[in-house]
Amino acid sequence: MRQLYISTVNAPILTGSASWTDPTLIACGRFYPPGCTTAQARLRHYASVLPLVEVDSSYYGMPTPHNSRLWAERTPPGFVFNVKAFSVFTGHATRPEAMGRDIAAALAPLGQEAYDYAGLPDEIRTELWRRFALALAPLKQAGKLGAVHFQFSPRVRHTAAAEAHVAHCVDSLPGHLLSVEFRHASWFAAEALERTLAFEREAGVAHTVVDAPQGVANSVPCVWEATHPKLALVRLHGRNRAAWGNVRGTASSSRFDYRYSEAELAAMVPEIEQLATQAEAVHVVFNTNHQDQGQVHARMMRELLRMKRR
């Protein structure tokens, strides 16, 4: 597998968590100091501790330029936001109210409770992409937008139609760096792995290295490879086999409840350092968002990487 970027100096590696507002994080009282009770104060504190965060709320509802502008204003220079793509773009059934009140009203005569991307009228799809790009603009203009992360539904199998849809997503967000995370094993079956990586390179998207429970539904192998010269992305979901498949009616903070040991994280350091020779930057995002697990893991990994680079 070819390297995309070769450097004599290791690329910067940023560590962070998925979300800074999970209710269990706030309730545990360990990460935010006393008196840190407003949205502004929490983001400012988070950004004083870690250099990277993933916005997950944009998956559940269409983000707004107003919120993006506030995020840019409340964080220091050099801070980076990865933004998760809106659910309807990634093969997930999405309720109309998540798309906006006016769009929900326009869809009301069709009478469906939820829509997948193909089931939306063309003009609605075009408008959703327009609004999503508009919401990203303040972060991009501030130089604080990292990747737009597309975590595709486990229903999205490796087919020519699926590849075409990924390419369509790239075309729909010109000027943005997209990262992709597949959740169906067909993308990484022995005969498909090289094709998937080649497709990601050709499409100009960053492959996501996934650490997650193995041998269970919706799990994919951990493939340590970079496919974009500017970014390598690692997302760690924990290794909680018992909770991984409990999707319906379960908060994500429970599904990803897992505490990595120092030994488990240290074992990944050489692989992450290798990624830093294949791309200009590496993002390590912990999706273990039960209580303060993600923040603890991000700081632990940062220290392990510092020790390695001394």
mmCIF file of C-alpha atoms in Angstrom:
data_model
loop_
_atom_site.group_PDB
_atom_site.id
_atom_site.type_symbol
_atom_site.label_atom_id
_atom_site.label_comp_id
_atom_site.label_asym_id
_atom_site.label_seq_id
_atom_site.Cartn_x
_atom_site.Cartn_y
_atom_site.Cartn_z
ATOM 1 C CA MET A 1 0.000 0.000 0.000
ATOM 2 C CA ARG A 2 1.584 3.225 -1.130
ATOM 3 C CA GLN A 3 2.352 6.194 1.070
ATOM 4 C CA LEU A 4 0.710 9.453 0.064
ATOM 5 C CA TYR A 5 3.014 11.813 1.898
ATOM 6 C CA ILE A 6 6.548 11.225 3.040
ATOM 7 C CA SER A 7 8.126 13.545 5.576
ATOM 8 C CA THR A 8 11.308 13.525 7.579
ATOM 9 C CA VAL A 9 9.416 15.313 10.366
ATOM 10 C CA ASN A 10 6.363 13.593 11.810
ATOM 11 C CA ALA A 11 3.091 15.333 11.075
ATOM 12 C CA PRO A 12 1.111 16.916 13.913
ATOM 13 C CA ILE A 13 -1.202 14.513 15.727
ATOM 14 C CA LEU A 14 -4.289 16.038 17.354
ATOM 15 C CA THR A 15 -6.349 14.119 19.898
ATOM 16 C CA GLY A 16 -9.885 14.890 20.988
ATOM 17 C CA SER A 17 -13.329 13.507 21.734
ATOM 18 C CA ALA A 18 -16.621 13.199 19.914
ATOM 19 C CA SER A 19 -18.809 15.825 21.573
ATOM 20 C CA TRP A 20 -18.180 18.119 24.503
ATOM 21 C CA THR A 21 -21.823 18.342 25.620
ATOM 22 C CA ASP A 22 -22.913 14.776 26.362
ATOM 23 C CA PRO A 23 -25.270 14.811 29.363
ATOM 24 C CA THR A 24 -23.258 12.125 31.154
ATOM 25 C CA LEU A 25 -20.068 14.185 30.718
ATOM 26 C CA ILE A 26 -21.691 17.220 32.303
ATOM 27 C CA ALA A 27 -23.350 15.186 35.057
ATOM 28 C CA CYS A 28 -20.199 13.336 36.141
ATOM 29 C CA GLY A 29 -18.600 16.604 37.285
ATOM 30 C CA ARG A 30 -15.020 15.503 36.573
ATOM 31 C CA PHE A 31 -14.112 17.361 33.401
ATOM 32 C CA TYR A 32 -15.738 20.774 33.741
ATOM 33 C CA PRO A 33 -14.713 22.825 36.778
ATOM 34 C CA PRO A 34 -17.257 24.227 39.247
ATOM 35 C CA GLY A 35 -19.169 27.153 37.804
ATOM 36 C CA CYS A 36 -18.572 26.067 34.215
ATOM 37 C CA THR A 37 -22.261 25.802 33.403
ATOM 38 C CA THR A 38 -22.880 27.685 30.150
ATOM 39 C CA ALA A 39 -22.357 26.517 26.571
ATOM 40 C CA GLN A 40 -19.752 29.222 26.083
ATOM 41 C CA ALA A 41 -17.824 28.365 29.235
ATOM 42 C CA ARG A 42 -17.816 24.641 28.500
ATOM 43 C CA LEU A 43 -16.473 25.017 24.975
ATOM 44 C CA ARG A 44 -13.827 27.494 26.125
ATOM 45 C CA HIS A 45 -12.717 25.081 28.833
ATOM 46 C CA TYR A 46 -12.669 22.103 26.473
ATOM 47 C CA ALA A 47 -10.557 24.061 23.979
ATOM 48 C CA SER A 48 -8.101 24.984 26.735
ATOM 49 C CA VAL A 49 -7.498 21.273 27.381
ATOM 50 C CA LEU A 50 -7.660 19.606 23.957
ATOM 51 C CA PRO A 51 -7.009 20.897 20.405
ATOM 52 C CA LEU A 52 -9.656 18.927 18.509
ATOM 53 C CA VAL A 53 -13.324 18.028 18.850
ATOM 54 C CA GLU A 54 -15.890 16.281 16.704
ATOM 55 C CA VAL A 55 -19.316 17.887 16.351
ATOM 56 C CA ASP A 56 -21.883 15.087 16.550
ATOM 57 C CA SER A 57 -25.042 17.195 16.876
ATOM 58 C CA SER A 58 -24.850 17.901 13.129
ATOM 59 C CA TYR A 59 -25.695 14.254 12.487
ATOM 60 C CA TYR A 60 -28.986 14.458 14.385
ATOM 61 C CA GLY A 61 -30.185 17.818 13.041
ATOM 62 C CA MET A 62 -29.168 20.263 10.350
ATOM 63 C CA PRO A 63 -26.516 22.580 11.853
ATOM 64 C CA THR A 64 -26.755 26.340 11.578
ATOM 65 C CA PRO A 65 -24.297 29.105 10.617
ATOM 66 C CA HIS A 66 -25.134 30.835 13.914
ATOM 67 C CA ASN A 67 -23.833 27.960 16.034
ATOM 68 C CA SER A 68 -20.764 27.517 13.851
ATOM 69 C CA ARG A 69 -19.960 31.188 14.220
ATOM 70 C CA LEU A 70 -20.203 30.931 17.995
ATOM 71 C CA TRP A 71 -17.966 27.853 18.020
ATOM 72 C CA ALA A 72 -15.342 29.679 15.976
ATOM 73 C CA GLU A 73 -15.493 32.729 18.245
ATOM 74 C CA ARG A 74 -15.238 30.718 21.468
ATOM 75 C CA THR A 75 -12.128 28.740 20.575
ATOM 76 C CA PRO A 76 -8.479 29.818 20.204
ATOM 77 C CA PRO A 77 -6.492 29.993 16.959
ATOM 78 C CA GLY A 78 -5.491 26.548 15.766
ATOM 79 C CA PHE A 79 -8.408 24.737 17.373
ATOM 80 C CA VAL A 80 -10.028 22.225 14.985
ATOM 81 C CA PHE A 81 -13.602 21.023 14.568
ATOM 82 C CA ASN A 82 -14.432 17.869 12.654
ATOM 83 C CA VAL A 83 -18.122 17.995 11.772
ATOM 84 C CA LYS A 84 -20.223 14.882 11.380
ATOM 85 C CA ALA A 85 -22.389 14.819 8.247
ATOM 86 C CA PHE A 86 -26.164 15.109 8.540
ATOM 87 C CA SER A 87 -27.783 11.675 8.820
ATOM 88 C CA VAL A 88 -29.781 11.692 5.584
ATOM 89 C CA PHE A 89 -26.545 12.060 3.595
ATOM 90 C CA THR A 90 -25.095 8.851 5.058
ATOM 91 C CA GLY A 91 -27.804 6.286 4.387
ATOM 92 C CA HIS A 92 -29.775 6.768 7.585
ATOM 93 C CA ALA A 93 -33.524 7.242 7.683
ATOM 94 C CA THR A 94 -34.158 10.805 8.870
ATOM 95 C CA ARG A 95 -37.296 12.419 10.239
ATOM 96 C CA PRO A 96 -38.460 15.557 8.383
ATOM 97 C CA GLU A 97 -38.371 17.769 11.493
ATOM 98 C CA ALA A 98 -34.605 17.237 11.712
ATOM 99 C CA MET A 99 -34.266 18.860 8.292
ATOM 100 C CA GLY A 100 -35.935 22.121 9.287
ATOM 101 C CA ARG A 101 -39.491 23.276 9.863
ATOM 102 C CA ASP A 102 -40.035 24.572 6.344
ATOM 103 C CA ILE A 103 -38.706 21.402 4.766
ATOM 104 C CA ALA A 104 -40.836 19.289 7.103
ATOM 105 C CA ALA A 105 -43.862 21.311 5.995
ATOM 106 C CA ALA A 106 -42.967 20.816 2.334
ATOM 107 C CA LEU A 107 -42.672 17.058 2.867
ATOM 108 C CA ALA A 108 -45.881 16.767 4.913
ATOM 109 C CA PRO A 109 -48.127 15.971 1.914
ATOM 110 C CA LEU A 110 -46.008 12.886 1.203
ATOM 111 C CA GLY A 111 -46.979 11.537 4.633
ATOM 112 C CA GLN A 112 -43.797 9.655 5.515
ATOM 113 C CA GLU A 113 -42.378 9.505 9.026
ATOM 114 C CA ALA A 114 -38.790 9.288 7.811
ATOM 115 C CA TYR A 115 -36.871 9.548 4.554
ATOM 116 C CA ASP A 116 -33.716 8.131 3.138
ATOM 117 C CA TYR A 117 -31.707 10.176 0.651
ATOM 118 C CA ALA A 118 -33.100 8.514 -2.465
ATOM 119 C CA GLY A 119 -36.660 9.083 -1.291
ATOM 120 C CA LEU A 120 -36.335 12.859 -1.108
ATOM 121 C CA PRO A 121 -37.378 15.123 -3.979
ATOM 122 C CA ASP A 122 -34.410 16.507 -5.948
ATOM 123 C CA GLU A 123 -35.050 20.081 -4.862
ATOM 124 C CA ILE A 124 -35.062 19.073 -1.188
ATOM 125 C CA ARG A 125 -31.755 17.247 -1.556
ATOM 126 C CA THR A 126 -30.191 20.261 -3.239
ATOM 127 C CA GLU A 127 -31.460 22.578 -0.514
ATOM 128 C CA LEU A 128 -30.141 20.341 2.267
ATOM 129 C CA TRP A 129 -26.648 20.380 0.760
ATOM 130 C CA ARG A 130 -26.852 24.158 0.400
ATOM 131 C CA ARG A 131 -27.815 24.613 4.041
ATOM 132 C CA PHE A 132 -25.182 22.182 5.268
ATOM 133 C CA ALA A 133 -22.405 23.973 3.372
ATOM 134 C CA LEU A 134 -23.707 27.313 4.653
ATOM 135 C CA ALA A 135 -23.515 26.007 8.231
ATOM 136 C CA LEU A 136 -19.903 24.905 7.730
ATOM 137 C CA ALA A 137 -18.839 28.252 6.268
ATOM 138 C CA PRO A 138 -18.043 30.154 9.513
ATOM 139 C CA LEU A 139 -15.710 27.387 10.691
ATOM 140 C CA LYS A 140 -14.076 27.117 7.285
ATOM 141 C CA GLN A 141 -13.608 30.885 7.044
ATOM 142 C CA ALA A 142 -12.023 30.905 10.510
ATOM 143 C CA GLY A 143 -9.581 28.163 9.482
ATOM 144 C CA LYS A 144 -11.025 25.831 12.136
ATOM 145 C CA LEU A 145 -12.814 23.245 10.009
ATOM 146 C CA GLY A 146 -11.009 19.939 9.775
ATOM 147 C CA ALA A 147 -12.853 17.055 8.134
ATOM 148 C CA VAL A 148 -16.524 16.662 7.369
ATOM 149 C CA HIS A 149 -17.059 13.147 8.646
ATOM 150 C CA PHE A 150 -19.406 10.777 6.831
ATOM 151 C CA GLN A 151 -20.230 7.781 9.034
ATOM 152 C CA PHE A 152 -22.279 5.637 6.694
ATOM 153 C CA SER A 153 -25.105 3.441 7.886
ATOM 154 C CA PRO A 154 -24.425 -0.292 8.353
ATOM 155 C CA ARG A 155 -27.027 -0.746 5.620
ATOM 156 C CA VAL A 156 -24.630 0.794 3.077
ATOM 157 C CA ARG A 157 -22.928 -2.199 1.510
ATOM 158 C CA HIS A 158 -20.018 -2.073 -0.888
ATOM 159 C CA THR A 159 -21.680 -1.706 -4.284
ATOM 160 C CA ALA A 160 -21.147 0.417 -7.360
ATOM 161 C CA ALA A 161 -24.192 2.464 -6.346
ATOM 162 C CA ALA A 162 -22.697 3.104 -2.896
ATOM 163 C CA GLU A 163 -19.413 4.235 -4.424
ATOM 164 C CA ALA A 164 -21.365 6.564 -6.705
ATOM 165 C CA HIS A 165 -23.145 8.051 -3.711
ATOM 166 C CA VAL A 166 -19.843 8.707 -1.907
ATOM 167 C CA ALA A 167 -18.570 10.451 -5.036
ATOM 168 C CA HIS A 168 -21.814 12.441 -5.119
ATOM 169 C CA CYS A 169 -21.204 13.579 -1.521
ATOM 170 C CA VAL A 170 -17.745 14.808 -2.508
ATOM 171 C CA ASP A 171 -19.185 16.695 -5.477
ATOM 172 C CA SER A 172 -21.890 18.204 -3.268
ATOM 173 C CA LEU A 173 -19.338 19.770 -0.882
ATOM 174 C CA PRO A 174 -16.685 21.259 -3.171
ATOM 175 C CA GLY A 175 -13.688 22.687 -1.356
ATOM 176 C CA HIS A 176 -14.186 20.516 1.734
ATOM 177 C CA LEU A 177 -12.155 17.597 3.040
ATOM 178 C CA LEU A 178 -14.387 14.567 3.577
ATOM 179 C CA SER A 179 -13.572 11.583 5.777
ATOM 180 C CA VAL A 180 -15.553 8.384 5.359
ATOM 181 C CA GLU A 181 -16.318 5.597 7.813
ATOM 182 C CA PHE A 182 -18.004 2.465 6.541
ATOM 183 C CA ARG A 183 -19.918 0.250 8.939
ATOM 184 C CA HIS A 184 -20.555 -2.789 6.729
ATOM 185 C CA ALA A 185 -17.889 -5.484 6.522
ATOM 186 C CA SER A 186 -18.337 -5.883 2.751
ATOM 187 C CA TRP A 187 -16.103 -2.842 2.238
ATOM 188 C CA PHE A 188 -13.215 -4.670 3.912
ATOM 189 C CA ALA A 189 -13.681 -8.296 2.888
ATOM 190 C CA ALA A 190 -10.445 -9.824 1.636
ATOM 191 C CA GLU A 191 -11.324 -9.352 -2.022
ATOM 192 C CA ALA A 192 -12.702 -5.821 -1.512
ATOM 193 C CA LEU A 193 -10.174 -4.152 0.791
ATOM 194 C CA GLU A 194 -7.727 -2.982 -1.866
ATOM 195 C CA ARG A 195 -10.570 -1.795 -4.063
ATOM 196 C CA THR A 196 -12.049 0.204 -1.176
ATOM 197 C CA LEU A 197 -8.753 1.918 -0.398
ATOM 198 C CA ALA A 198 -8.144 2.630 -4.091
ATOM 199 C CA PHE A 199 -11.656 4.052 -4.403
ATOM 200 C CA GLU A 200 -11.130 6.304 -1.372
ATOM 201 C CA ARG A 201 -7.925 7.645 -2.930
ATOM 202 C CA GLU A 202 -9.574 8.225 -6.290
ATOM 203 C CA ALA A 203 -12.572 9.929 -4.670
ATOM 204 C CA GLY A 204 -10.272 12.181 -2.631
ATOM 205 C CA VAL A 205 -11.606 11.186 0.790
ATOM 206 C CA ALA A 206 -9.805 10.342 4.013
ATOM 207 C CA HIS A 207 -10.119 6.743 5.140
ATOM 208 C CA THR A 208 -11.171 6.285 8.768
ATOM 209 C CA VAL A 209 -9.191 3.831 10.850
ATOM 210 C CA VAL A 210 -11.807 2.300 13.157
ATOM 211 C CA ASP A 211 -11.143 0.711 16.531
ATOM 212 C CA ALA A 212 -14.309 -1.077 17.658
ATOM 213 C CA PRO A 213 -15.471 -4.445 19.018
ATOM 214 C CA GLN A 214 -14.661 -7.267 16.618
ATOM 215 C CA GLY A 215 -16.733 -10.288 15.662
ATOM 216 C CA VAL A 216 -20.077 -8.619 16.320
ATOM 217 C CA ALA A 217 -22.765 -7.047 14.141
ATOM 218 C CA ASN A 218 -21.781 -3.822 12.357
ATOM 219 C CA SER A 219 -18.110 -4.235 13.200
ATOM 220 C CA VAL A 220 -15.389 -3.612 10.641
ATOM 221 C CA PRO A 221 -11.677 -4.386 10.841
ATOM 222 C CA CYS A 222 -9.083 -1.846 11.863
ATOM 223 C CA VAL A 223 -7.219 -0.920 8.669
ATOM 224 C CA TRP A 224 -4.239 1.326 9.379
ATOM 225 C CA GLU A 225 -3.993 3.246 6.126
ATOM 226 C CA ALA A 226 -4.145 6.845 4.912
ATOM 227 C CA THR A 227 -5.851 7.664 1.616
ATOM 228 C CA HIS A 228 -5.663 11.481 1.589
ATOM 229 C CA PRO A 229 -2.410 13.461 1.608
ATOM 230 C CA LYS A 230 -3.705 16.046 4.063
ATOM 231 C CA LEU A 231 -5.346 13.911 6.758
ATOM 232 C CA ALA A 232 -5.329 10.503 8.396
ATOM 233 C CA LEU A 233 -8.209 9.883 10.789
ATOM 234 C CA VAL A 234 -8.509 7.402 13.648
ATOM 235 C CA ARG A 235 -11.841 6.981 15.459
ATOM 236 C CA LEU A 236 -11.995 4.845 18.574
ATOM 237 C CA HIS A 237 -15.366 3.517 19.660
ATOM 238 C CA GLY A 238 -14.192 1.339 22.529
ATOM 239 C CA ARG A 239 -14.355 -2.439 22.733
ATOM 240 C CA ASN A 240 -17.611 -2.984 24.599
ATOM 241 C CA ARG A 241 -18.897 -6.064 22.755
ATOM 242 C CA ALA A 242 -21.995 -6.435 24.917
ATOM 243 C CA ALA A 243 -23.296 -2.931 24.205
ATOM 244 C CA TRP A 244 -22.147 -2.461 20.594
ATOM 245 C CA GLY A 245 -25.245 -3.911 18.943
ATOM 246 C CA ASN A 246 -27.771 -2.302 21.293
ATOM 247 C CA VAL A 247 -28.890 0.452 18.941
ATOM 248 C CA ARG A 248 -32.609 0.949 19.442
ATOM 249 C CA GLY A 249 -33.619 3.001 22.449
ATOM 250 C CA THR A 250 -30.085 3.186 23.796
ATOM 251 C CA ALA A 251 -28.109 6.384 24.280
ATOM 252 C CA SER A 252 -24.789 6.437 22.449
ATOM 253 C CA SER A 253 -23.026 7.145 25.731
ATOM 254 C CA SER A 254 -24.095 3.679 26.892
ATOM 255 C CA ARG A 255 -23.226 1.926 23.634
ATOM 256 C CA PHE A 256 -19.674 3.319 23.719
ATOM 257 C CA ASP A 257 -19.081 2.907 27.443
ATOM 258 C CA TYR A 258 -15.506 1.674 27.569
ATOM 259 C CA ARG A 259 -12.302 2.599 29.358
ATOM 260 C CA TYR A 260 -9.175 1.906 27.356
ATOM 261 C CA SER A 261 -6.204 0.790 29.392
ATOM 262 C CA GLU A 262 -2.900 2.559 28.985
ATOM 263 C CA ALA A 263 -1.510 -0.639 27.446
ATOM 264 C CA GLU A 264 -4.290 -0.739 24.839
ATOM 265 C CA LEU A 265 -3.621 2.846 23.801
ATOM 266 C CA ALA A 266 0.154 2.432 23.871
ATOM 267 C CA ALA A 267 -0.155 -0.485 21.449
ATOM 268 C CA MET A 268 -1.652 1.906 18.877
ATOM 269 C CA VAL A 269 1.065 4.555 19.134
ATOM 270 C CA PRO A 270 3.424 2.993 16.540
ATOM 271 C CA GLU A 271 0.555 2.688 14.055
ATOM 272 C CA ILE A 272 -0.508 6.291 14.619
ATOM 273 C CA GLU A 273 3.078 7.453 14.205
ATOM 274 C CA GLN A 274 3.234 5.532 10.927
ATOM 275 C CA LEU A 275 0.122 7.364 9.738
ATOM 276 C CA ALA A 276 1.960 10.610 10.501
ATOM 277 C CA THR A 277 4.399 9.716 7.697
ATOM 278 C CA GLN A 278 1.539 9.153 5.239
ATOM 279 C CA ALA A 279 -0.415 12.401 5.698
ATOM 280 C CA GLU A 280 0.190 16.000 6.707
ATOM 281 C CA ALA A 281 -1.897 15.671 9.874
ATOM 282 C CA VAL A 282 -3.441 12.942 11.996
ATOM 283 C CA HIS A 283 -6.657 13.261 14.002
ATOM 284 C CA VAL A 284 -7.366 10.774 16.789
ATOM 285 C CA VAL A 285 -10.997 11.030 17.923
ATOM 286 C CA PHE A 286 -12.398 9.100 20.872
ATOM 287 C CA ASN A 287 -16.074 8.270 20.540
ATOM 288 C CA THR A 288 -16.113 6.740 24.032
ATOM 289 C CA ASN A 289 -18.474 9.436 25.214
ATOM 290 C CA HIS A 290 -19.786 7.984 28.455
ATOM 291 C CA GLN A 291 -19.033 10.491 31.213
ATOM 292 C CA ASP A 292 -15.455 11.802 30.774
ATOM 293 C CA GLN A 293 -14.022 8.723 29.078
ATOM 294 C CA GLY A 294 -13.349 10.458 25.763
ATOM 295 C CA GLN A 295 -11.500 13.349 27.357
ATOM 296 C CA VAL A 296 -9.473 11.045 29.618
ATOM 297 C CA HIS A 297 -8.513 8.873 26.660
ATOM 298 C CA ALA A 298 -7.586 11.840 24.476
ATOM 299 C CA ARG A 299 -5.253 13.237 27.125
ATOM 300 C CA MET A 300 -3.782 9.810 27.818
ATOM 301 C CA MET A 301 -3.072 9.237 24.128
ATOM 302 C CA ARG A 302 -1.550 12.705 23.826
ATOM 303 C CA GLU A 303 0.875 11.937 26.653
ATOM 304 C CA LEU A 304 1.787 8.561 25.174
ATOM 305 C CA LEU A 305 2.547 10.219 21.848
ATOM 306 C CA ARG A 306 4.634 12.906 23.563
ATOM 307 C CA MET A 307 6.670 10.268 25.327
ATOM 308 C CA LYS A 308 7.239 8.483 22.017
ATOM 309 C CA ARG A 309 8.432 11.664 20.304
ATOM 310 C CA ARG A 310 10.889 12.734 23.016
#
